[in-house]
PDB file of C-alpha atoms in Angstrom:
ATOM      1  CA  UNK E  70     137.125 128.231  16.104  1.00 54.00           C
ATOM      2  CA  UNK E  71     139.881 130.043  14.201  1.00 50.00           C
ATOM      3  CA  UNK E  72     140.811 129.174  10.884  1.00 60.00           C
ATOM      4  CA  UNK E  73     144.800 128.462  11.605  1.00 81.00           C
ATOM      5  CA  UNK E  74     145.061 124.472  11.997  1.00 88.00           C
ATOM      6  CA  UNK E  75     145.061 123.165  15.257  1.00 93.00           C
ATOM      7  CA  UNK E  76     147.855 120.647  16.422  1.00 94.00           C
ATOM      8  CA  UNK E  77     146.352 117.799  18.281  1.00 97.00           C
ATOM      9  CA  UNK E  78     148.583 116.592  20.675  1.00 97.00           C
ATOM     10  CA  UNK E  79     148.423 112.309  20.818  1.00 97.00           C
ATOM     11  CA  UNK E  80     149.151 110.409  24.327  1.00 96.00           C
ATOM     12  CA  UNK E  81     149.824 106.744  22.741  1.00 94.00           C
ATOM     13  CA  UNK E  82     150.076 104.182  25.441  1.00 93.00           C
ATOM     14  CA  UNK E  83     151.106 100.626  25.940  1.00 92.00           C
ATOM     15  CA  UNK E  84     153.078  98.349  28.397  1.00 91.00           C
ATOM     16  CA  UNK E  85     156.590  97.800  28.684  1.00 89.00           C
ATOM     17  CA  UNK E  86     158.455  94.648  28.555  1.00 89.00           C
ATOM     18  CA  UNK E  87     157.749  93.644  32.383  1.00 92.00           C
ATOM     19  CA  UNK E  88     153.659  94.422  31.882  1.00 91.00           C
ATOM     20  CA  UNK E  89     153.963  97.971  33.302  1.00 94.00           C
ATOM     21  CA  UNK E  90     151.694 100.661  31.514  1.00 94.00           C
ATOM     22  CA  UNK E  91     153.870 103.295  30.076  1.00 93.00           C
ATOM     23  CA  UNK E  92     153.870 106.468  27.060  1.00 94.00           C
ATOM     24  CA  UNK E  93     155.334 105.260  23.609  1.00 93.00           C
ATOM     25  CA  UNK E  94     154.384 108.558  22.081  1.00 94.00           C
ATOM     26  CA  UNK E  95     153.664 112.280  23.245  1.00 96.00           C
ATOM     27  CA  UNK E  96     153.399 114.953  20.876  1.00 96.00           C
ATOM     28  CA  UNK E  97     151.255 116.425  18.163  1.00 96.00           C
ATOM     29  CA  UNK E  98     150.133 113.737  16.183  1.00 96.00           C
ATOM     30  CA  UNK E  99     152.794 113.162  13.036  1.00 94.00           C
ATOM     31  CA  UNK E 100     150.091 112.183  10.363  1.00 95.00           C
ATOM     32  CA  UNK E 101     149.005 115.601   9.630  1.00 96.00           C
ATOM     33  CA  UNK E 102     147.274 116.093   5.847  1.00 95.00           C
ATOM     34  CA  UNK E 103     146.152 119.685   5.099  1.00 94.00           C
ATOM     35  CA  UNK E 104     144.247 120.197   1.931  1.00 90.00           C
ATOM     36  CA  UNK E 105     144.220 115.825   1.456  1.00 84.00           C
ATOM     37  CA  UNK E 106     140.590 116.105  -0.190  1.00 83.00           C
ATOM     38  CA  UNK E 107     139.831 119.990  -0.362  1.00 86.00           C
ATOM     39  CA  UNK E 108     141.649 122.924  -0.103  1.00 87.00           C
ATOM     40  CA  UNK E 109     141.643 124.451   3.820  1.00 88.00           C
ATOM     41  CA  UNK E 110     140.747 121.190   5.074  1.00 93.00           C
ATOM     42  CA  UNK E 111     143.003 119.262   7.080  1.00 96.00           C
ATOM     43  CA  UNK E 112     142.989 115.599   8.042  1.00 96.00           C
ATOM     44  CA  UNK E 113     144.760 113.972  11.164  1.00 97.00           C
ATOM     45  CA  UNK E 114     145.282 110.811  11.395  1.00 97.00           C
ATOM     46  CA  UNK E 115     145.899 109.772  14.900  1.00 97.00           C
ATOM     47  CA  UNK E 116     146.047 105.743  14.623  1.00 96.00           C
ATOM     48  CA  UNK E 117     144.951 103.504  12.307  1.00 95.00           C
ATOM     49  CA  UNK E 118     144.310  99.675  12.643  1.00 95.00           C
ATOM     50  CA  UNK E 119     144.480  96.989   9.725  1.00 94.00           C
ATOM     51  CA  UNK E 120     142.457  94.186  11.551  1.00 94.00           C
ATOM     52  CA  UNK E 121     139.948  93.309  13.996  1.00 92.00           C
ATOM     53  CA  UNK E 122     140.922  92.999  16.791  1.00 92.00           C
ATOM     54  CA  UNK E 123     143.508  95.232  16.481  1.00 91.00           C
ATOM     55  CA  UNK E 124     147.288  94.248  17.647  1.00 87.00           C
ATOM     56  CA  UNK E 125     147.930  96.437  20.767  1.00 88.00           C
ATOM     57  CA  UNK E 126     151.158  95.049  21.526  1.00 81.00           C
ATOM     58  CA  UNK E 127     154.986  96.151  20.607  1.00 74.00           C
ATOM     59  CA  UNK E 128     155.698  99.959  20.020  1.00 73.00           C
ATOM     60  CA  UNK E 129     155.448 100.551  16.421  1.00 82.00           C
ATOM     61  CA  UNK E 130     153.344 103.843  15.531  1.00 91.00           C
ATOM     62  CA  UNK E 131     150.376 102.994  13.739  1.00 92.00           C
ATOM     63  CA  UNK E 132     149.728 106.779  13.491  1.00 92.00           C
ATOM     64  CA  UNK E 133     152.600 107.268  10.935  1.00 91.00           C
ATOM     65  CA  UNK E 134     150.860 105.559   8.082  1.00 90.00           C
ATOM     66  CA  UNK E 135     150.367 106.399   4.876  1.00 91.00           C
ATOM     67  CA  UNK E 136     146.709 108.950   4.307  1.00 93.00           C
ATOM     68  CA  UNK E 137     144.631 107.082   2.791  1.00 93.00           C
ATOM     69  CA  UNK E 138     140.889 108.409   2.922  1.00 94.00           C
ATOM     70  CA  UNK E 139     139.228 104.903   3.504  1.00 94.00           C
ATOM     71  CA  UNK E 140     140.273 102.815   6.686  1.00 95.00           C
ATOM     72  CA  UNK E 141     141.481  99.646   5.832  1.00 94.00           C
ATOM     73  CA  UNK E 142     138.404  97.211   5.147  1.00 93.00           C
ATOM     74  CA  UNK E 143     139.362  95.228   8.028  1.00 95.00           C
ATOM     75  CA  UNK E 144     140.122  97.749  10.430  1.00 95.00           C
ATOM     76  CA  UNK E 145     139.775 101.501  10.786  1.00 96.00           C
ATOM     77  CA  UNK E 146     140.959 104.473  12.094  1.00 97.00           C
ATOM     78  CA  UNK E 147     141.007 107.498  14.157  1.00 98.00           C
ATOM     79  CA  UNK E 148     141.276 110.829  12.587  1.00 97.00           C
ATOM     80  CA  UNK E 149     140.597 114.447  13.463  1.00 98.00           C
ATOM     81  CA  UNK E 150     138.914 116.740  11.173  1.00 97.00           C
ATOM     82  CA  UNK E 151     139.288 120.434  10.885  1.00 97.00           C
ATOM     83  CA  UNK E 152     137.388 122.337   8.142  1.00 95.00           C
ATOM     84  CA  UNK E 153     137.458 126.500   7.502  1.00 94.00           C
ATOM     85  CA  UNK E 154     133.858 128.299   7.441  1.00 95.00           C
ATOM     86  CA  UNK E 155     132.535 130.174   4.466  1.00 95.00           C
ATOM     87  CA  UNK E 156     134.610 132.849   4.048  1.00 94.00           C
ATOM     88  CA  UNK E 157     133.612 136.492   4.300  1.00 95.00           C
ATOM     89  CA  UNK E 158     131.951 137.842   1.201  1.00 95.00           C
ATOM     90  CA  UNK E 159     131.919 134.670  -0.564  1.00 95.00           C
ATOM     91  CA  UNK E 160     130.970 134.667  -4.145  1.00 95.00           C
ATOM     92  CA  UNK E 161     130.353 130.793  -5.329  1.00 90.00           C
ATOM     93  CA  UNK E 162     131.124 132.182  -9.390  1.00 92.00           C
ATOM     94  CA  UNK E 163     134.341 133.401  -8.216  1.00 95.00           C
ATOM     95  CA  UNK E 164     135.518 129.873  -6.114  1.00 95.00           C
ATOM     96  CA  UNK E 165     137.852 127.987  -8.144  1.00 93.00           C
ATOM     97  CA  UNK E 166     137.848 125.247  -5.759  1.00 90.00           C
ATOM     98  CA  UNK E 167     133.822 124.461  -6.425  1.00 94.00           C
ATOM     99  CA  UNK E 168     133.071 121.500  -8.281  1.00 95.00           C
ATOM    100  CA  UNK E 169     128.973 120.812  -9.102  1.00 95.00           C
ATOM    101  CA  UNK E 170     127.071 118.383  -8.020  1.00 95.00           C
ATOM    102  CA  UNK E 171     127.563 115.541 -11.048  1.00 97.00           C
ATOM    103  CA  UNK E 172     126.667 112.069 -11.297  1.00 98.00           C
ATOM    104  CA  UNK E 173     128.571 109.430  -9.075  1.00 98.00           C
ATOM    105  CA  UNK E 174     131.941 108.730  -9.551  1.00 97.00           C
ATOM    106  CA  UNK E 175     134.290 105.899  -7.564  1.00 97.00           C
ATOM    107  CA  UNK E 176     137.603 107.519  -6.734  1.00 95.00           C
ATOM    108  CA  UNK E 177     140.793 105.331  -6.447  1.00 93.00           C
ATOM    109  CA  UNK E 178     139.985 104.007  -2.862  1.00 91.00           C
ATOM    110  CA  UNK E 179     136.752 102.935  -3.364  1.00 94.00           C
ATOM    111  CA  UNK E 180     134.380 106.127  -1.904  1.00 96.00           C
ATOM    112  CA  UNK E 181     132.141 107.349  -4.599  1.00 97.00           C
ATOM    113  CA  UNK E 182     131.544 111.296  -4.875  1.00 97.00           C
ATOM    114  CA  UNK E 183     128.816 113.346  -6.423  1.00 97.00           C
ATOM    115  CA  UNK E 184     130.536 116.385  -6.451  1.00 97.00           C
ATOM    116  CA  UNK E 185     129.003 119.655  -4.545  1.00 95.00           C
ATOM    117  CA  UNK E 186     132.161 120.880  -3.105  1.00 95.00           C
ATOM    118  CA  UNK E 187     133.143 124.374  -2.464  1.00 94.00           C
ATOM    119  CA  UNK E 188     135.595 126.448  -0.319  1.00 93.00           C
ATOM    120  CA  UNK E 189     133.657 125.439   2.794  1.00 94.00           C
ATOM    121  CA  UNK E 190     131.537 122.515   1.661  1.00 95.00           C
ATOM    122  CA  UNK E 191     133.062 118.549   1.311  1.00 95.00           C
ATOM    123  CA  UNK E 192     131.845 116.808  -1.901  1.00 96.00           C
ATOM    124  CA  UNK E 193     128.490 114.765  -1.352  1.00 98.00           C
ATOM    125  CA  UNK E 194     130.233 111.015  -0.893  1.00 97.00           C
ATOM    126  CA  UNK E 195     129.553 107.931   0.371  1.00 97.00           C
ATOM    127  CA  UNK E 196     131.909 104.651   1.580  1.00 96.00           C
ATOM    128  CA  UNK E 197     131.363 101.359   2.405  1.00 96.00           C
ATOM    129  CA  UNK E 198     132.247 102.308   6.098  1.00 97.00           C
ATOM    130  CA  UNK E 199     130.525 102.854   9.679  1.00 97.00           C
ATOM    131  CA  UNK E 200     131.532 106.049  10.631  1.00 97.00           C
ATOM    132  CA  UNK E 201     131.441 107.590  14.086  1.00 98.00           C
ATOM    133  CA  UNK E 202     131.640 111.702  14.019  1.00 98.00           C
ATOM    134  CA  UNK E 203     131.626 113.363  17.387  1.00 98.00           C
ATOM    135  CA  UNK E 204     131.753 117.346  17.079  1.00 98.00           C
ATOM    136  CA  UNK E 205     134.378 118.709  19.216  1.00 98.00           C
ATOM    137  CA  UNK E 206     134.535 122.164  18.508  1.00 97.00           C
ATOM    138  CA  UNK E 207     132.182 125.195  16.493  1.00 97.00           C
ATOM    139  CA  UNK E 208     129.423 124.253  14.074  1.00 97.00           C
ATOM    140  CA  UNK E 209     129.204 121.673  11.017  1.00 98.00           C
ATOM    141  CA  UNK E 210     126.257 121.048   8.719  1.00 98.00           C
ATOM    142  CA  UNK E 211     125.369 117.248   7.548  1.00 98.00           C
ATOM    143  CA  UNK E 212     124.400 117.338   4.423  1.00 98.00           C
ATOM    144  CA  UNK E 213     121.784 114.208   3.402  1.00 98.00           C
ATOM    145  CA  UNK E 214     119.398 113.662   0.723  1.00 96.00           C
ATOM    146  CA  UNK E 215     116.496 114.221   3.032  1.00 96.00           C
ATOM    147  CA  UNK E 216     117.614 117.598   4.934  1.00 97.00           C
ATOM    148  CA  UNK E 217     120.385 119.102   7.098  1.00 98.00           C
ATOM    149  CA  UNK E 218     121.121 118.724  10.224  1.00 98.00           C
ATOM    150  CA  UNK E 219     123.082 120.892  12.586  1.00 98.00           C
ATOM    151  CA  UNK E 220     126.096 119.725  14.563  1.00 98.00           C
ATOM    152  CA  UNK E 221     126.974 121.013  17.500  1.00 98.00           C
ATOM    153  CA  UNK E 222     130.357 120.223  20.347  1.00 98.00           C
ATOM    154  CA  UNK E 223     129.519 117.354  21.881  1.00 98.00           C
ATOM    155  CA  UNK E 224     126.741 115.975  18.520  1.00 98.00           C
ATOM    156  CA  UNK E 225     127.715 112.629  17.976  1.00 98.00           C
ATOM    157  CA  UNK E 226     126.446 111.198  14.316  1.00 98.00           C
ATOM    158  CA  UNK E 227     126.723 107.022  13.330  1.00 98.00           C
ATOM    159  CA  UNK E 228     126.794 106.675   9.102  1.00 98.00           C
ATOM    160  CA  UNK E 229     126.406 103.829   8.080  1.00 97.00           C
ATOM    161  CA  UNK E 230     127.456 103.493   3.956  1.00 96.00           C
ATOM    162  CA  UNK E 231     124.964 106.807   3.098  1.00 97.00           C
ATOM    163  CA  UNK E 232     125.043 109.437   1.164  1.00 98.00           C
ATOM    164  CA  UNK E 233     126.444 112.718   2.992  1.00 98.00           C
ATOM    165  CA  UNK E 234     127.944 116.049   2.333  1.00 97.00           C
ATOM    166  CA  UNK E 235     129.350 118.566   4.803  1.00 97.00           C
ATOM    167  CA  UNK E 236     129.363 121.967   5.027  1.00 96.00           C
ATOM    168  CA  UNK E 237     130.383 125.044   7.106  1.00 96.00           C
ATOM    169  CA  UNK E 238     128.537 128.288   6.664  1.00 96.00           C
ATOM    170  CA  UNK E 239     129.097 129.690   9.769  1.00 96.00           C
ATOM    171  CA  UNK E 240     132.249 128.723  11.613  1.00 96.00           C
ATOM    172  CA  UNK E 241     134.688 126.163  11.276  1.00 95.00           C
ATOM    173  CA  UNK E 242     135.090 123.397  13.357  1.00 97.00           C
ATOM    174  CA  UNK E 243     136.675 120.550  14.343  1.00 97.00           C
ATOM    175  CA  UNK E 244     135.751 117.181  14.210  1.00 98.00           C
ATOM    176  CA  UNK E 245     136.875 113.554  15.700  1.00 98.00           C
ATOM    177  CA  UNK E 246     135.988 110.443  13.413  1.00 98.00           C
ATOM    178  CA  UNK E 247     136.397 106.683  13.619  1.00 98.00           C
ATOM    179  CA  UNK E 248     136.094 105.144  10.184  1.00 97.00           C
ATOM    180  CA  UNK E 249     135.386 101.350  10.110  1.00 97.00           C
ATOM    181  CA  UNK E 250     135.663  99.323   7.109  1.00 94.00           C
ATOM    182  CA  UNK E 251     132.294  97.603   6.673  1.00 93.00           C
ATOM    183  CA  UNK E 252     130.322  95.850   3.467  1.00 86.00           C
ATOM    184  CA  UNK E 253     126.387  95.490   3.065  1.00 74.00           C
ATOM    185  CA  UNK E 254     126.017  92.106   4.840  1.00 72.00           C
ATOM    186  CA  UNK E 255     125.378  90.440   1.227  1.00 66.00           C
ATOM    187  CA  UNK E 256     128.888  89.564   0.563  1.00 54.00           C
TER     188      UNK E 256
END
């Protein structure tokens, strides 16, 4: 996989007004977020939902909303994931973009973060969400308090609230997640 972002083209369908299935939307997909949590990463968001069950009728485009990293805790969303590798000759004392491991912090939408992020490493984080991550193209390293473990296209991964990191010191890759808000079952 090359570093230059990748458009992701969206087919949104739907019916028309006399029950006949149609295309509202084909093109790349509008919700496009480079560098939204770490420089050289990009975040798509293809379609996000507010509710379960989500409303699947009209023609509004529920891919245009706001970035927000967290799905809505009621719904979730759909969102493509492309992150750079380590880059050749890479000296971490030299990254400005690195921030250390630290204790755990809550950011703004509710995901806490130990830090551990460089220029081809996410922070180590964790969000009260079940998260689906299906590797689509290259190579991606989860990160988790008890090893790594290698991703590979077609690896499919189910988190469910943990802590997790990611990492690519290899090749970059791209990466397909649904994020569903979700809660510990003692609320």
């Amino acid at each position: 996989m090359t570093d230059k972002l990748k458009a992701i083209r969206r087919v949104v369908t739907g019916n028309d007004t006399q029950g006949r299935s149609r295309v509202f939307y084909d093109s790349a997909a509008p919700n496009v977020n480079p560098g939204a949590i770490r420089p050289g990463t990009c975040m798509t968001d293809v379609w996000v939902y507010q509710s379960c069950p989500a409303v699947i009728s009209g023609d509004r485009d529920d891919g245009r909303l706001p970035f927000s990293f967290e799905p809505p805790h009621q719904g979730g969303h759909l969102r493509i994931v492309q992150s750079p590798p380590k880059p050749p000759g890479y000296d971490p004392d030299k990254d400005p973009t690195a921030v250390p491991l630290h204790e755990p912090r809550q950011r703004p939408g509710g995901t806490w973060d130990r830090g551990g992020a460089n220029a081809f490493s996410s922070p180590v984080h964790k969000s009260d969400t079940v998260d689906y991550g299906i590797m689509l193209e290259g190579e991606r390293v989860l990160l988790l308090d008890h090893g790594e473990y290698v991703m590979k296209p077609g690896d499919v991964v189910v988190q469910l609230g943990n802590w997790h990191g990611w990492c690519n010191p290899r090749e970059g890759s791209l990466m397909a997640f649904v994020m569903m808000g979700a809660g510990s079952g003692d609320e």
